CSV table of C-alpha atoms in Angstrom, one decimal:
chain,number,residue,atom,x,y,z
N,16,UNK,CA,1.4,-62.8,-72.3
N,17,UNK,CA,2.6,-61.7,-68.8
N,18,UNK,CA,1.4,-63.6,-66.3
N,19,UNK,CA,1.5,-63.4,-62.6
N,20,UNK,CA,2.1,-66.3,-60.2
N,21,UNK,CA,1.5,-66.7,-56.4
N,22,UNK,CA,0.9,-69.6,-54.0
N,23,UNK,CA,1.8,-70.6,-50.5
N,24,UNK,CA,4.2,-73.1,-49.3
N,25,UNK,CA,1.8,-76.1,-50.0
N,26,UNK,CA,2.5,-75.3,-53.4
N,27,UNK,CA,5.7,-73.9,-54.2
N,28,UNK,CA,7.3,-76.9,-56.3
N,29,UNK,CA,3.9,-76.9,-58.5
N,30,UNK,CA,4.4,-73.2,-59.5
N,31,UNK,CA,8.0,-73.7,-60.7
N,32,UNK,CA,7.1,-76.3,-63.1
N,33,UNK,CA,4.1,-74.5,-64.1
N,34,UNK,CA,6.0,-70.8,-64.6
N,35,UNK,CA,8.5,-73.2,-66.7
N,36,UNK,CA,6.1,-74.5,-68.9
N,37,UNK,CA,4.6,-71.5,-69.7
N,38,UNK,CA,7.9,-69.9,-70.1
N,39,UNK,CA,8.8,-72.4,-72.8
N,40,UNK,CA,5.7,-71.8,-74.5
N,41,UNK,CA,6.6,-67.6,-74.8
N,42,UNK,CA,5.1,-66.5,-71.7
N,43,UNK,CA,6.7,-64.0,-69.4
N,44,UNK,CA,5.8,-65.4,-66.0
N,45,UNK,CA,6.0,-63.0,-62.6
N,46,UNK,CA,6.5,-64.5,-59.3
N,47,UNK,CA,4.6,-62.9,-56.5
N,48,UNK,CA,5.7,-66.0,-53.9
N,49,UNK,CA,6.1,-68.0,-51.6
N,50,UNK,CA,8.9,-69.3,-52.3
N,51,UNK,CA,10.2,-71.2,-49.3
N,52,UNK,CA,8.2,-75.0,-48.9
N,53,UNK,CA,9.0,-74.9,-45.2
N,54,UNK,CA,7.4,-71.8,-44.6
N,55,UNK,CA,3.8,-71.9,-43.2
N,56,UNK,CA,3.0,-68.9,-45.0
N,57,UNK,CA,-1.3,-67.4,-45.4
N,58,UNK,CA,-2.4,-67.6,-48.9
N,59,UNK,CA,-4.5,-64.7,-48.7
N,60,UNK,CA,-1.0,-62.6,-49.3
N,61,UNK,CA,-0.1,-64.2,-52.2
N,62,UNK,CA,-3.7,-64.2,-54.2
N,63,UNK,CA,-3.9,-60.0,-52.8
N,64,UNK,CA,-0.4,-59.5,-54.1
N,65,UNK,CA,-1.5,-61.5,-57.4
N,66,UNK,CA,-4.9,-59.8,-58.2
N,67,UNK,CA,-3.6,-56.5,-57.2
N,68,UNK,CA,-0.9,-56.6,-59.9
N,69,UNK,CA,-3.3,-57.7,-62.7
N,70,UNK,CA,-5.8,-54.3,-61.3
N,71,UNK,CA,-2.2,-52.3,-61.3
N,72,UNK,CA,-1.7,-53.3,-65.0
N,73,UNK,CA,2.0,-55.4,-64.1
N,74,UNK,CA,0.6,-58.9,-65.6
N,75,UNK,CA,-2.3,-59.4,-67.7
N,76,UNK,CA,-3.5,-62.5,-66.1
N,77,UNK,CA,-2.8,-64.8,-62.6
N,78,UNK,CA,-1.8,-67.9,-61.8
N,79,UNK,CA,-2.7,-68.9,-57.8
N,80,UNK,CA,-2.0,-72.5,-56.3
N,81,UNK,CA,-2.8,-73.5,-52.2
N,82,UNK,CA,-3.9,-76.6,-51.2
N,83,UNK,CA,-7.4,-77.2,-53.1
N,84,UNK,CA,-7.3,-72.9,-54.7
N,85,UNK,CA,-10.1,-72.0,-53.2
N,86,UNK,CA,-8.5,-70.0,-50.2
N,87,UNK,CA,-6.5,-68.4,-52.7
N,88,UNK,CA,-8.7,-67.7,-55.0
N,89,UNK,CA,-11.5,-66.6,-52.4
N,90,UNK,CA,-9.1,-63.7,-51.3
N,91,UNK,CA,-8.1,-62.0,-55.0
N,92,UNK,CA,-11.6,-62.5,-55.6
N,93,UNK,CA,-12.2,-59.5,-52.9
N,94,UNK,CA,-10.6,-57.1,-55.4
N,95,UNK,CA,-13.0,-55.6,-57.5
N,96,UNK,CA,-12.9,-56.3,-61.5
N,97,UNK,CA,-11.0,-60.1,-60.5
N,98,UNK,CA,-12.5,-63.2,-61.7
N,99,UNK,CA,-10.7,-66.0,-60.2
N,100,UNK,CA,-11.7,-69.3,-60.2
N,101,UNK,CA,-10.6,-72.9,-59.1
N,102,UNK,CA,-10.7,-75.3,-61.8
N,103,UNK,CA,-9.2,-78.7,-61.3
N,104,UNK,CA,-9.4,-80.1,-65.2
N,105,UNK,CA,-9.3,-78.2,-68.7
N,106,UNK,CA,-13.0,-78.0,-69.3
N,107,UNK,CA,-14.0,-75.9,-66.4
N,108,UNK,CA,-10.8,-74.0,-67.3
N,109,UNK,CA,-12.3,-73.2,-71.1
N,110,UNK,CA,-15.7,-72.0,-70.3
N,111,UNK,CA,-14.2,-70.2,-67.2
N,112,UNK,CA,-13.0,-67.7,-69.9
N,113,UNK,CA,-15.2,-68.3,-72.5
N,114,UNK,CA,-18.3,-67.2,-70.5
N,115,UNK,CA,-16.6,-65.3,-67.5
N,116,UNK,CA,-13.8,-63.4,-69.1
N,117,UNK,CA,-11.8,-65.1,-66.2
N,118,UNK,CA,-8.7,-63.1,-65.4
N,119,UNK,CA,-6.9,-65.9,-63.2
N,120,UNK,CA,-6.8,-69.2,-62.6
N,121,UNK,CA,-6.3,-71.0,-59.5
N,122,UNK,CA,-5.5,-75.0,-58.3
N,123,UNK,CA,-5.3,-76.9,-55.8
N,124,UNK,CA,-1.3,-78.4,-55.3
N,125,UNK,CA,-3.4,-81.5,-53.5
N,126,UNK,CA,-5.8,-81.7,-56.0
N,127,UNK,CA,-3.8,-82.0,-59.2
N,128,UNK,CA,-0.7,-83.2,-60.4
N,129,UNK,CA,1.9,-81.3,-62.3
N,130,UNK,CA,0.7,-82.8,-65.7
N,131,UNK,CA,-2.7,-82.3,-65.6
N,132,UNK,CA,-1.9,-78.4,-64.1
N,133,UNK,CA,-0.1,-78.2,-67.1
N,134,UNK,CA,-3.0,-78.9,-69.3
N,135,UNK,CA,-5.2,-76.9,-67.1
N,136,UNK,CA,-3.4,-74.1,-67.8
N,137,UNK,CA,-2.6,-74.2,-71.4
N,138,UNK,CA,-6.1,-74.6,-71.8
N,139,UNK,CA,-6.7,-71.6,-70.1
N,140,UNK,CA,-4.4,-69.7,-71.5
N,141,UNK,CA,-5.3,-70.6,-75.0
N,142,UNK,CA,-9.4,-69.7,-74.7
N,143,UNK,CA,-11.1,-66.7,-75.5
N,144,UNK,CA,-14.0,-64.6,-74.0
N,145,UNK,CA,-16.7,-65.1,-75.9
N,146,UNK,CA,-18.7,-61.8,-75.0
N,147,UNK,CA,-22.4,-61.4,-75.9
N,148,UNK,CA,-24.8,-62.7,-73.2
N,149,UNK,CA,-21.7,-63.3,-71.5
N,150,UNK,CA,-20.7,-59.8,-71.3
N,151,UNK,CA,-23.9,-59.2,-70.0
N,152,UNK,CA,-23.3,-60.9,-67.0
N,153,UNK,CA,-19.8,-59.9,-66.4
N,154,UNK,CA,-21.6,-56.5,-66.1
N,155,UNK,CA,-24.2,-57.7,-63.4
N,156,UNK,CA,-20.9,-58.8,-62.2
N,157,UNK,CA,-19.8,-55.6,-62.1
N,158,UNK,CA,-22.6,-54.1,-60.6
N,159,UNK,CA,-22.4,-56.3,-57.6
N,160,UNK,CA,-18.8,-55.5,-57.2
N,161,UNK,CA,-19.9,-51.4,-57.1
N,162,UNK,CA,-23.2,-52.3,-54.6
N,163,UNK,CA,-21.0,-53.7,-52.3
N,164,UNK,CA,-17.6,-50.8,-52.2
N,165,UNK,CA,-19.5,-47.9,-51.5
C-alpha cells in the first residue's frame, strides 16, 4: 500500500520510525513533512497536504502525527471524502476502519510511544471495512460533507 505521512516538528522523530516500520513490512511510505524538529511549523499544512494527496489519488491512505493528532487530524478532516481519526491504542484503530472506512490515522507524538505507534498502526493497516450498516453511515457521512460545500 502507498501511504502518505505528515506531522509537525513535535513529531518528526516518531514518523521516521513509523515510515521504517511500515517500509519493512512492504509499504511504500510518502513523506509530506516536516522534517526539521527545530522548526515551529502549523500542523494544519501537513494534515491539508496529507488528505489532499489521498483525494488526488498519490497515496491510498495517511499517516498524521502532532502533539495529541487532533490538530492534525481536525484540519484533513475539512476535505471532503477524509476520515481521519486520532486513535491512541490498536482497538480504536480496528473499528476505526471496520465501521468508518477510515482513510487515515492520526497520533499524538505526546501521547504514545514509538512501540505502541507501531502497533497502532499495523493494526490499522491490517483491518478491513466492514460495509453494511456501516456503509450506510459513511453515506450520511457523505451527505453532510455535500450540505455543508455548496
Amino acid at each position: 500500500m502507498k501511504i502518505g505521512f505528515g506531522c509537525d516538528h513535535t513529531a518528526v522523530d516518531l514518523k521516521k520510525a513509523l515510515m521504517e516500520h511500515l517500509t519493512e513490512r512492504g509499504h511504500e511510505c510518502v513523506d509530506y513533512g516536516s522534517y526539521d524538529p527545530q522548526a515551529k511549523d502549523n500542523y494544519p499544512e501537513f494534515g491539508l497536504k496529507v488528505a489532499e494527496a489521498i483525494k488526488a489519488g498519490e497515496v491510498e491512505k495517511g499517516v498524521l502525527i502532532c502533539g495529541t493528532g487532533v490538530g492534525i487530524s481536525l484540519a484533513a478532516n475539512k476535505v471532503p471524502g477524509i476520515r481521519a481519526c486520532v486513535c491512541s491504542e490498536p482497538y480504536t484503530a480496528k473499528l476505526t476502519v471496520e465501521h468508518n472506512n477510515a482513510n487515515i490515522i492520526a497520533m499524538g507524538a505526546r501521547v504514545v510511544g514509538t512501540e505502541l505507534a507501531k502497533m497502532i498502526v499495523d493494526t490499522f493497516f491490517e483491518a478491513e471495512f466492514q460495509g453494511g450498516r456501516h456503509a450506510e453511515r459513511i453515506a450520511m457521512i457523505a451527505d453532510i460533507e455535500k450540505k455543508y460545500s455548496r
